[in-house]
Amino acid sequence: MKFKFEELRIWQKAMDMGEELNKVAKSFPKTEMYNLTSQMIRAIDSVALNISEGSIGQTNPEFKRFMGYSIRSLAEVVTCLHKAERRKYINKDEFEKYYADSYELMNMMTAFKKSIK
């Protein structure tokens, strides 16, 4: 027995990214604990959380709304990645990998949102 969101590739990918970026954010300097570290962790976790919450809603418009929240949270993650690279907390290769992963997930989520009737 499973919840329907557990079958969604976007939820699975968001969960994987969440765990990976959680480790990355926790490696930032301690001075960022209540700033960039916390913001990045909350934003990446919000991606999967909103997908799951929206999927069990009563209506498709409600699901689309939660997908919008999820997409906006992922955009926030991308901004955190830019800040982390500028502050030299991650290197260029790490940034490019996480940016590409985010871009792929963003495209998947946008297509999924459009498919909800």
PDB file of C-alpha atoms in Angstrom:
ATOM      1  CA  MET A   1       0.000   0.000   0.000  1.00  0.00           C
ATOM      2  CA  LYS A   2       1.347   3.443  -0.985  1.00  0.00           C
ATOM      3  CA  PHE A   3       0.234   7.032  -1.185  1.00  0.00           C
ATOM      4  CA  LYS A   4      -0.165   8.153  -4.794  1.00  0.00           C
ATOM      5  CA  PHE A   5       2.519  10.839  -4.493  1.00  0.00           C
ATOM      6  CA  GLU A   6       5.115   8.162  -3.701  1.00  0.00           C
ATOM      7  CA  GLU A   7       4.727   6.924  -7.281  1.00  0.00           C
ATOM      8  CA  LEU A   8       5.448  10.356  -8.789  1.00  0.00           C
ATOM      9  CA  ARG A   9       8.932  10.724 -10.309  1.00  0.00           C
ATOM     10  CA  ILE A  10       8.933  14.397  -9.393  1.00  0.00           C
ATOM     11  CA  TRP A  11       8.365  13.566  -5.731  1.00  0.00           C
ATOM     12  CA  GLN A  12      11.061  10.859  -5.789  1.00  0.00           C
ATOM     13  CA  LYS A  13      13.571  13.201  -7.444  1.00  0.00           C
ATOM     14  CA  ALA A  14      12.680  16.019  -5.037  1.00  0.00           C
ATOM     15  CA  MET A  15      13.215  13.659  -2.097  1.00  0.00           C
ATOM     16  CA  ASP A  16      16.633  12.597  -3.418  1.00  0.00           C
ATOM     17  CA  MET A  17      17.692  16.190  -4.074  1.00  0.00           C
ATOM     18  CA  GLY A  18      16.479  17.152  -0.621  1.00  0.00           C
ATOM     19  CA  GLU A  19      18.740  14.662   1.081  1.00  0.00           C
ATOM     20  CA  GLU A  20      21.722  15.573  -1.078  1.00  0.00           C
ATOM     21  CA  LEU A  21      21.345  19.339  -0.661  1.00  0.00           C
ATOM     22  CA  ASN A  22      20.660  18.955   3.047  1.00  0.00           C
ATOM     23  CA  LYS A  23      24.168  17.503   3.414  1.00  0.00           C
ATOM     24  CA  VAL A  24      25.631  20.269   1.250  1.00  0.00           C
ATOM     25  CA  ALA A  25      23.921  23.034   3.233  1.00  0.00           C
ATOM     26  CA  LYS A  26      25.060  21.552   6.536  1.00  0.00           C
ATOM     27  CA  SER A  27      28.652  21.877   5.311  1.00  0.00           C
ATOM     28  CA  PHE A  28      28.326  25.680   5.074  1.00  0.00           C
ATOM     29  CA  PRO A  29      30.092  27.745   7.734  1.00  0.00           C
ATOM     30  CA  LYS A  30      28.445  27.823  11.155  1.00  0.00           C
ATOM     31  CA  THR A  31      27.840  31.567  10.684  1.00  0.00           C
ATOM     32  CA  GLU A  32      25.275  30.594   8.011  1.00  0.00           C
ATOM     33  CA  MET A  33      23.347  28.189  10.275  1.00  0.00           C
ATOM     34  CA  TYR A  34      20.401  30.565  10.752  1.00  0.00           C
ATOM     35  CA  ASN A  35      20.698  32.138   7.328  1.00  0.00           C
ATOM     36  CA  LEU A  36      21.612  30.388   4.092  1.00  0.00           C
ATOM     37  CA  THR A  37      21.867  26.886   5.581  1.00  0.00           C
ATOM     38  CA  SER A  38      18.416  27.056   7.140  1.00  0.00           C
ATOM     39  CA  GLN A  39      16.851  28.745   4.109  1.00  0.00           C
ATOM     40  CA  MET A  40      18.236  26.201   1.661  1.00  0.00           C
ATOM     41  CA  ILE A  41      17.144  23.217   3.741  1.00  0.00           C
ATOM     42  CA  ARG A  42      13.632  24.616   4.233  1.00  0.00           C
ATOM     43  CA  ALA A  43      13.302  25.460   0.529  1.00  0.00           C
ATOM     44  CA  ILE A  44      14.460  22.077  -0.792  1.00  0.00           C
ATOM     45  CA  ASP A  45      12.325  20.208   1.730  1.00  0.00           C
ATOM     46  CA  SER A  46       9.342  22.340   0.727  1.00  0.00           C
ATOM     47  CA  VAL A  47       9.564  21.051  -2.859  1.00  0.00           C
ATOM     48  CA  ALA A  48       8.654  17.458  -1.943  1.00  0.00           C
ATOM     49  CA  LEU A  49       6.368  18.501   0.904  1.00  0.00           C
ATOM     50  CA  ASN A  50       4.174  20.607  -1.384  1.00  0.00           C
ATOM     51  CA  ILE A  51       4.009  17.875  -4.031  1.00  0.00           C
ATOM     52  CA  SER A  52       2.762  15.389  -1.458  1.00  0.00           C
ATOM     53  CA  GLU A  53       0.375  17.806   0.229  1.00  0.00           C
ATOM     54  CA  GLY A  54      -1.154  18.903  -3.066  1.00  0.00           C
ATOM     55  CA  SER A  55      -1.572  15.373  -4.350  1.00  0.00           C
ATOM     56  CA  ILE A  56      -3.989  14.455  -1.584  1.00  0.00           C
ATOM     57  CA  GLY A  57      -6.109  17.571  -2.009  1.00  0.00           C
ATOM     58  CA  GLN A  58      -9.740  17.524  -2.980  1.00  0.00           C
ATOM     59  CA  THR A  59      -9.444  19.135  -6.413  1.00  0.00           C
ATOM     60  CA  ASN A  60      -7.105  19.387  -9.358  1.00  0.00           C
ATOM     61  CA  PRO A  61      -6.966  23.205  -9.114  1.00  0.00           C
ATOM     62  CA  GLU A  62      -5.794  22.764  -5.528  1.00  0.00           C
ATOM     63  CA  PHE A  63      -3.098  20.318  -6.686  1.00  0.00           C
ATOM     64  CA  LYS A  64      -1.980  22.811  -9.349  1.00  0.00           C
ATOM     65  CA  ARG A  65      -1.722  25.509  -6.680  1.00  0.00           C
ATOM     66  CA  PHE A  66       0.528  23.321  -4.531  1.00  0.00           C
ATOM     67  CA  MET A  67       2.638  22.458  -7.575  1.00  0.00           C
ATOM     68  CA  GLY A  68       3.105  26.202  -8.010  1.00  0.00           C
ATOM     69  CA  TYR A  69       4.350  26.446  -4.430  1.00  0.00           C
ATOM     70  CA  SER A  70       6.733  23.573  -5.095  1.00  0.00           C
ATOM     71  CA  ILE A  71       8.087  25.214  -8.251  1.00  0.00           C
ATOM     72  CA  ARG A  72       8.628  28.497  -6.402  1.00  0.00           C
ATOM     73  CA  SER A  73      10.482  26.665  -3.640  1.00  0.00           C
ATOM     74  CA  LEU A  74      12.785  25.113  -6.212  1.00  0.00           C
ATOM     75  CA  ALA A  75      13.493  28.574  -7.661  1.00  0.00           C
ATOM     76  CA  GLU A  76      14.451  29.607  -4.128  1.00  0.00           C
ATOM     77  CA  VAL A  77      16.852  26.643  -3.953  1.00  0.00           C
ATOM     78  CA  VAL A  78      18.511  27.795  -7.175  1.00  0.00           C
ATOM     79  CA  THR A  79      19.051  31.255  -5.683  1.00  0.00           C
ATOM     80  CA  CYS A  80      20.575  29.636  -2.589  1.00  0.00           C
ATOM     81  CA  LEU A  81      22.924  27.698  -4.878  1.00  0.00           C
ATOM     82  CA  HIS A  82      24.017  30.930  -6.546  1.00  0.00           C
ATOM     83  CA  LYS A  83      24.660  32.516  -3.148  1.00  0.00           C
ATOM     84  CA  ALA A  84      26.582  29.443  -1.967  1.00  0.00           C
ATOM     85  CA  GLU A  85      28.817  29.545  -5.037  1.00  0.00           C
ATOM     86  CA  ARG A  86      29.415  33.291  -4.757  1.00  0.00           C
ATOM     87  CA  ARG A  87      30.380  32.858  -1.118  1.00  0.00           C
ATOM     88  CA  LYS A  88      32.688  29.977  -2.075  1.00  0.00           C
ATOM     89  CA  TYR A  89      30.774  27.377  -0.022  1.00  0.00           C
ATOM     90  CA  ILE A  90      30.473  25.175  -3.115  1.00  0.00           C
ATOM     91  CA  ASN A  91      32.751  25.057  -6.124  1.00  0.00           C
ATOM     92  CA  LYS A  92      31.817  25.619  -9.775  1.00  0.00           C
ATOM     93  CA  ASP A  93      31.449  21.886 -10.525  1.00  0.00           C
ATOM     94  CA  GLU A  94      29.139  21.353  -7.551  1.00  0.00           C
ATOM     95  CA  PHE A  95      27.088  24.382  -8.542  1.00  0.00           C
ATOM     96  CA  GLU A  96      26.731  23.160 -12.116  1.00  0.00           C
ATOM     97  CA  LYS A  97      25.660  19.677 -11.005  1.00  0.00           C
ATOM     98  CA  TYR A  98      22.998  20.925  -8.576  1.00  0.00           C
ATOM     99  CA  TYR A  99      21.890  23.607 -11.031  1.00  0.00           C
ATOM    100  CA  ALA A 100      21.424  20.996 -13.774  1.00  0.00           C
ATOM    101  CA  ASP A 101      19.512  18.732 -11.366  1.00  0.00           C
ATOM    102  CA  SER A 102      17.301  21.667 -10.378  1.00  0.00           C
ATOM    103  CA  TYR A 103      16.696  22.629 -13.999  1.00  0.00           C
ATOM    104  CA  GLU A 104      15.676  19.067 -14.880  1.00  0.00           C
ATOM    105  CA  LEU A 105      13.318  18.850 -11.905  1.00  0.00           C
ATOM    106  CA  MET A 106      11.862  22.284 -12.697  1.00  0.00           C
ATOM    107  CA  ASN A 107      11.053  21.157 -16.243  1.00  0.00           C
ATOM    108  CA  MET A 108       9.514  17.924 -14.962  1.00  0.00           C
ATOM    109  CA  MET A 109       7.375  19.756 -12.408  1.00  0.00           C
ATOM    110  CA  THR A 110       6.248  22.396 -14.885  1.00  0.00           C
ATOM    111  CA  ALA A 111       5.200  19.722 -17.398  1.00  0.00           C
ATOM    112  CA  PHE A 112       3.446  17.767 -14.661  1.00  0.00           C
ATOM    113  CA  LYS A 113       1.586  20.866 -13.471  1.00  0.00           C
ATOM    114  CA  LYS A 114       0.402  21.557 -17.031  1.00  0.00           C
ATOM    115  CA  SER A 115      -0.886  17.979 -17.309  1.00  0.00           C
ATOM    116  CA  ILE A 116      -3.206  18.402 -14.313  1.00  0.00           C
ATOM    117  CA  LYS A 117      -6.657  19.174 -15.764  1.00  0.00           C
TER     118      LYS A 117
END
